[in-house]
PDB file of C-alpha atoms in Angstrom:
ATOM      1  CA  UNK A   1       0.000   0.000   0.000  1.00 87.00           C
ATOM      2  CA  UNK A   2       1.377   3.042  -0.763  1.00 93.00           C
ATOM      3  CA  UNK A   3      -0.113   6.903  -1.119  1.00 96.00           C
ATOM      4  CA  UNK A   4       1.369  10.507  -1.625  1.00 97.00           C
ATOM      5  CA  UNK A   5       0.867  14.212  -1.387  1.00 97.00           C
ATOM      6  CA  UNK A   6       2.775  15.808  -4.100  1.00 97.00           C
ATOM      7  CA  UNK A   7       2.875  19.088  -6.192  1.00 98.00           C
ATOM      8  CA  UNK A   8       4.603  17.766  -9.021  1.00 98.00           C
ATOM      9  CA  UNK A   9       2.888  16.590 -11.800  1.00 98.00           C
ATOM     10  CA  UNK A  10       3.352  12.133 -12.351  1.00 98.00           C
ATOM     11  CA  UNK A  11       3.864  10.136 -15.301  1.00 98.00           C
ATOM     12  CA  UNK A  12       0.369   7.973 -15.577  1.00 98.00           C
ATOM     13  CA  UNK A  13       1.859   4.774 -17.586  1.00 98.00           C
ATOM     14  CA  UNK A  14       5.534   5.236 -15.079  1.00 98.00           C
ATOM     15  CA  UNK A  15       3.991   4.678 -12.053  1.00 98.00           C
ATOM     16  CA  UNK A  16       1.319   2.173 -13.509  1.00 98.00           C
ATOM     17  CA  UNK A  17       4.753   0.242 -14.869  1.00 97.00           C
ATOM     18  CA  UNK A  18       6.223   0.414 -11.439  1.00 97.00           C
ATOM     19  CA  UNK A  19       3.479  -0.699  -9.484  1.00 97.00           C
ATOM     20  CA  UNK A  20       2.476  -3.618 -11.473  1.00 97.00           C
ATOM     21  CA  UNK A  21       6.598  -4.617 -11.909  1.00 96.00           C
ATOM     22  CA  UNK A  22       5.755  -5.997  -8.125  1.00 87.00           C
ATOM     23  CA  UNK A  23       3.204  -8.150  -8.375  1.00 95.00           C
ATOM     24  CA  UNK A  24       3.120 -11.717  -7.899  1.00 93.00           C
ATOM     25  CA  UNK A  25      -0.523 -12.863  -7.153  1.00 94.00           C
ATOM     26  CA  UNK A  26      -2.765 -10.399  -8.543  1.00 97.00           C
ATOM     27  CA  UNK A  27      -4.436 -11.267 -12.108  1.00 97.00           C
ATOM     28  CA  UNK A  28      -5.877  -7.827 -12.331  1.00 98.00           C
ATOM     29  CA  UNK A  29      -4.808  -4.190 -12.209  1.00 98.00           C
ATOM     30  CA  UNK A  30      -7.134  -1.223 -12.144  1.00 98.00           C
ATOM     31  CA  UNK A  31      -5.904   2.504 -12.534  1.00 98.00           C
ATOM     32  CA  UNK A  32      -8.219   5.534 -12.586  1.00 98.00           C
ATOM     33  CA  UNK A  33      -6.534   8.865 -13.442  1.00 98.00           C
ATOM     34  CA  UNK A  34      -8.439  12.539 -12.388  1.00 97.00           C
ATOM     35  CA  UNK A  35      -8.193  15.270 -14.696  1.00 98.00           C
ATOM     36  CA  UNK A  36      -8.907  18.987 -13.958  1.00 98.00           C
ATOM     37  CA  UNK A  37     -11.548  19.847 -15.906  1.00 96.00           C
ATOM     38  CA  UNK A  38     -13.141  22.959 -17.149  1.00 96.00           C
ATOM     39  CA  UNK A  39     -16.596  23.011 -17.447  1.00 93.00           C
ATOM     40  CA  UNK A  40     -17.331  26.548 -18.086  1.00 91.00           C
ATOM     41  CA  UNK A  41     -14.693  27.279 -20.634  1.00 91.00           C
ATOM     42  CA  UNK A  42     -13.209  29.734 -18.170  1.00 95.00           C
ATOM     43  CA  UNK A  43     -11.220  27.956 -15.662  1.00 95.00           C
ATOM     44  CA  UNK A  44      -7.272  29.329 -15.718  1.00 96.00           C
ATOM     45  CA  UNK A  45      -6.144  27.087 -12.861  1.00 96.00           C
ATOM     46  CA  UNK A  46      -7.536  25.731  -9.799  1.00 96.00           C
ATOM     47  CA  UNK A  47      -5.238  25.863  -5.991  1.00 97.00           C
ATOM     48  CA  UNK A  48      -5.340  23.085  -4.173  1.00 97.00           C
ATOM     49  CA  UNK A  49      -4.458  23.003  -0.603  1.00 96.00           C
ATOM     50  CA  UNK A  50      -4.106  20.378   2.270  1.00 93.00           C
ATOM     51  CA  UNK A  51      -2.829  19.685   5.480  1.00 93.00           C
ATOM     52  CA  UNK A  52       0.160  17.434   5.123  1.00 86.00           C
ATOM     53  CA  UNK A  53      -0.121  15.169   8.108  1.00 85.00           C
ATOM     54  CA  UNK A  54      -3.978  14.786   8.140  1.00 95.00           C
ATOM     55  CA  UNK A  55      -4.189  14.635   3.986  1.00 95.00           C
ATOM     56  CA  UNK A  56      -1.553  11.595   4.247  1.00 96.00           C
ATOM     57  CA  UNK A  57      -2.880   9.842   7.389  1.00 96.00           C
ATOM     58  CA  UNK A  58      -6.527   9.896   5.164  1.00 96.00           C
ATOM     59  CA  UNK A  59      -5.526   8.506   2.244  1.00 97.00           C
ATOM     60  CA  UNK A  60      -3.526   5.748   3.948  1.00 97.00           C
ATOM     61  CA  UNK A  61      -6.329   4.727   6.017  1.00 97.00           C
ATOM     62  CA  UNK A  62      -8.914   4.664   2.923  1.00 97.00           C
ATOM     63  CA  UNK A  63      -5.999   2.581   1.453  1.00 97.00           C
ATOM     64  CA  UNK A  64      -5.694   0.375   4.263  1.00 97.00           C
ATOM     65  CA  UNK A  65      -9.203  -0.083   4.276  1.00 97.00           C
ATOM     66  CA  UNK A  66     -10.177  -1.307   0.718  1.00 98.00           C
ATOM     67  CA  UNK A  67      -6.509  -3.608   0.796  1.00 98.00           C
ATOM     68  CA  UNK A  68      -8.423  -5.150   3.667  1.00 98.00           C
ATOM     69  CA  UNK A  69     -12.520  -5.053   2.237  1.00 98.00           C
ATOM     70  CA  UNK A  70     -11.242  -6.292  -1.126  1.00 98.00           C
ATOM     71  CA  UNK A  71      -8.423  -8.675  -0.846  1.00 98.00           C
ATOM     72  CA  UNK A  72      -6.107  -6.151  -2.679  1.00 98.00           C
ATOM     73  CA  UNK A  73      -2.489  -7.328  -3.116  1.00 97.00           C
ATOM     74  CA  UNK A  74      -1.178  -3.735  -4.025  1.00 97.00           C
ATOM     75  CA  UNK A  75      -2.627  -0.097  -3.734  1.00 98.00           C
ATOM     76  CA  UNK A  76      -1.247   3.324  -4.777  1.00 98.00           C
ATOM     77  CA  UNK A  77      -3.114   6.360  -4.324  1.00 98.00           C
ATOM     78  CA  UNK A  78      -1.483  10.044  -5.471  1.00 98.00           C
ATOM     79  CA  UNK A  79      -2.901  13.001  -4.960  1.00 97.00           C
ATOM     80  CA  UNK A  80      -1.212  16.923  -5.949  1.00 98.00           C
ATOM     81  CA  UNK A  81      -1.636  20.084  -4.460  1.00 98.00           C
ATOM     82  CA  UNK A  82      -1.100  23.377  -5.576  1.00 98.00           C
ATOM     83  CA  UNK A  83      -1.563  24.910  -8.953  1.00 98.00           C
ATOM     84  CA  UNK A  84      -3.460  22.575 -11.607  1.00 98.00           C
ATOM     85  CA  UNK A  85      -4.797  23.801 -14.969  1.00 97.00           C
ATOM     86  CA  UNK A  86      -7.106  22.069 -17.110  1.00 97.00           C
ATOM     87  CA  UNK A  87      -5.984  19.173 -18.276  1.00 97.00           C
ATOM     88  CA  UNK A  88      -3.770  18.585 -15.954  1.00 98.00           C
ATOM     89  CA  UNK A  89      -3.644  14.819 -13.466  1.00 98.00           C
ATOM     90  CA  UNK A  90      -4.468  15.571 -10.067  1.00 98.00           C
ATOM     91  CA  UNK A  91      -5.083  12.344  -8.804  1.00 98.00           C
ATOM     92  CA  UNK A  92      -4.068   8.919  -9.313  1.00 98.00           C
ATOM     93  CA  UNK A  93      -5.803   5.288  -7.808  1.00 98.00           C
ATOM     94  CA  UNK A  94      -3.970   1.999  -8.593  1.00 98.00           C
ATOM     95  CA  UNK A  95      -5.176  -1.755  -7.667  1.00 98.00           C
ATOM     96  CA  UNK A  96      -4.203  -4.964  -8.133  1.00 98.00           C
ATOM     97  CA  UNK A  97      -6.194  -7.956  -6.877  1.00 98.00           C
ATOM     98  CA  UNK A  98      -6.681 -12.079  -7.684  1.00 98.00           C
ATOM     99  CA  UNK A  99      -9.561 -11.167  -9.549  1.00 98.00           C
ATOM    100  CA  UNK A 100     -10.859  -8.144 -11.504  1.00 98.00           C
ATOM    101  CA  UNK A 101     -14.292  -7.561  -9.605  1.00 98.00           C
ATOM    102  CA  UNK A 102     -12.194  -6.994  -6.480  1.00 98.00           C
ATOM    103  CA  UNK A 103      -9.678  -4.667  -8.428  1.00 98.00           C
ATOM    104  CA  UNK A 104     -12.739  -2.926  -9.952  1.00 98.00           C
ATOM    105  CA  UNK A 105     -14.211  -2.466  -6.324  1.00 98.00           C
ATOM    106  CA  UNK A 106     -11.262  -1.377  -4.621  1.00 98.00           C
ATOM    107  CA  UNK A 107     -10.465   1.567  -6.987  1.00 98.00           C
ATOM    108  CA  UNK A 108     -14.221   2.385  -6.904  1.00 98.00           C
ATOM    109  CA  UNK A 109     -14.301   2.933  -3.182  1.00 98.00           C
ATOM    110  CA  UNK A 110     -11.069   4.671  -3.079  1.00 97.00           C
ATOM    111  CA  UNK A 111     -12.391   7.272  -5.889  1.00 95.00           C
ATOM    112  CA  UNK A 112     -15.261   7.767  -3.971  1.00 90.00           C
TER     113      UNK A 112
END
């Protein structure tokens, strides 16, 4: 299990390489990218901020959570802060489980 804070931007099909280079019993892997969007056409940027400690300690414990509800081998969560304009990745969900459903599930309940 594994989840960061970060400003910098990621590389989607890096860290999707990286985390699935580890596996050894799961025989699915589910990723789910976020993407700042502009709905209105007028969006420059959106500012993100977040409490360091409590922003970790939360997404650890949702991750600690689903590895336990759905039998996940292998989670990654990654979330930015700061400055994002349309287009950009702001968050990141990565699963890995025996079977797809469970994959599926877990990066559902971590989106949510």
């Amino acid at each position: 299990m594994s989840a960061r804070v970060q400003e910098a931007a990621f590389d989607v099909a890096a860290e999707v390489a990286a985390f699935q280079s580890a596996l050894t019993q799961s025989g699915a892997v589910v990723s789910f990218t976020g993407v700042v969007r502009d709905d209105t056409g007028s969006l420059d940027y959106m500012f993100i901020e977040h409490y360091p400690g409590m922003t970790l300690a939360a997404l650890e414990k949702f991750a600690n959570q689903a590895t336990v509800k759905f039998g996940l081998e292998k989670v990654l969560v990654i979330h930015r802060y700061g400055r994002l304009q349309p287009g950009e990745e702001i968050m990141m969900v990565v699963t890995a489980a025996r079977h797809r459903k469970d994959a599926f599930a877990g990066a559902d309940y971590l989106m949510d």
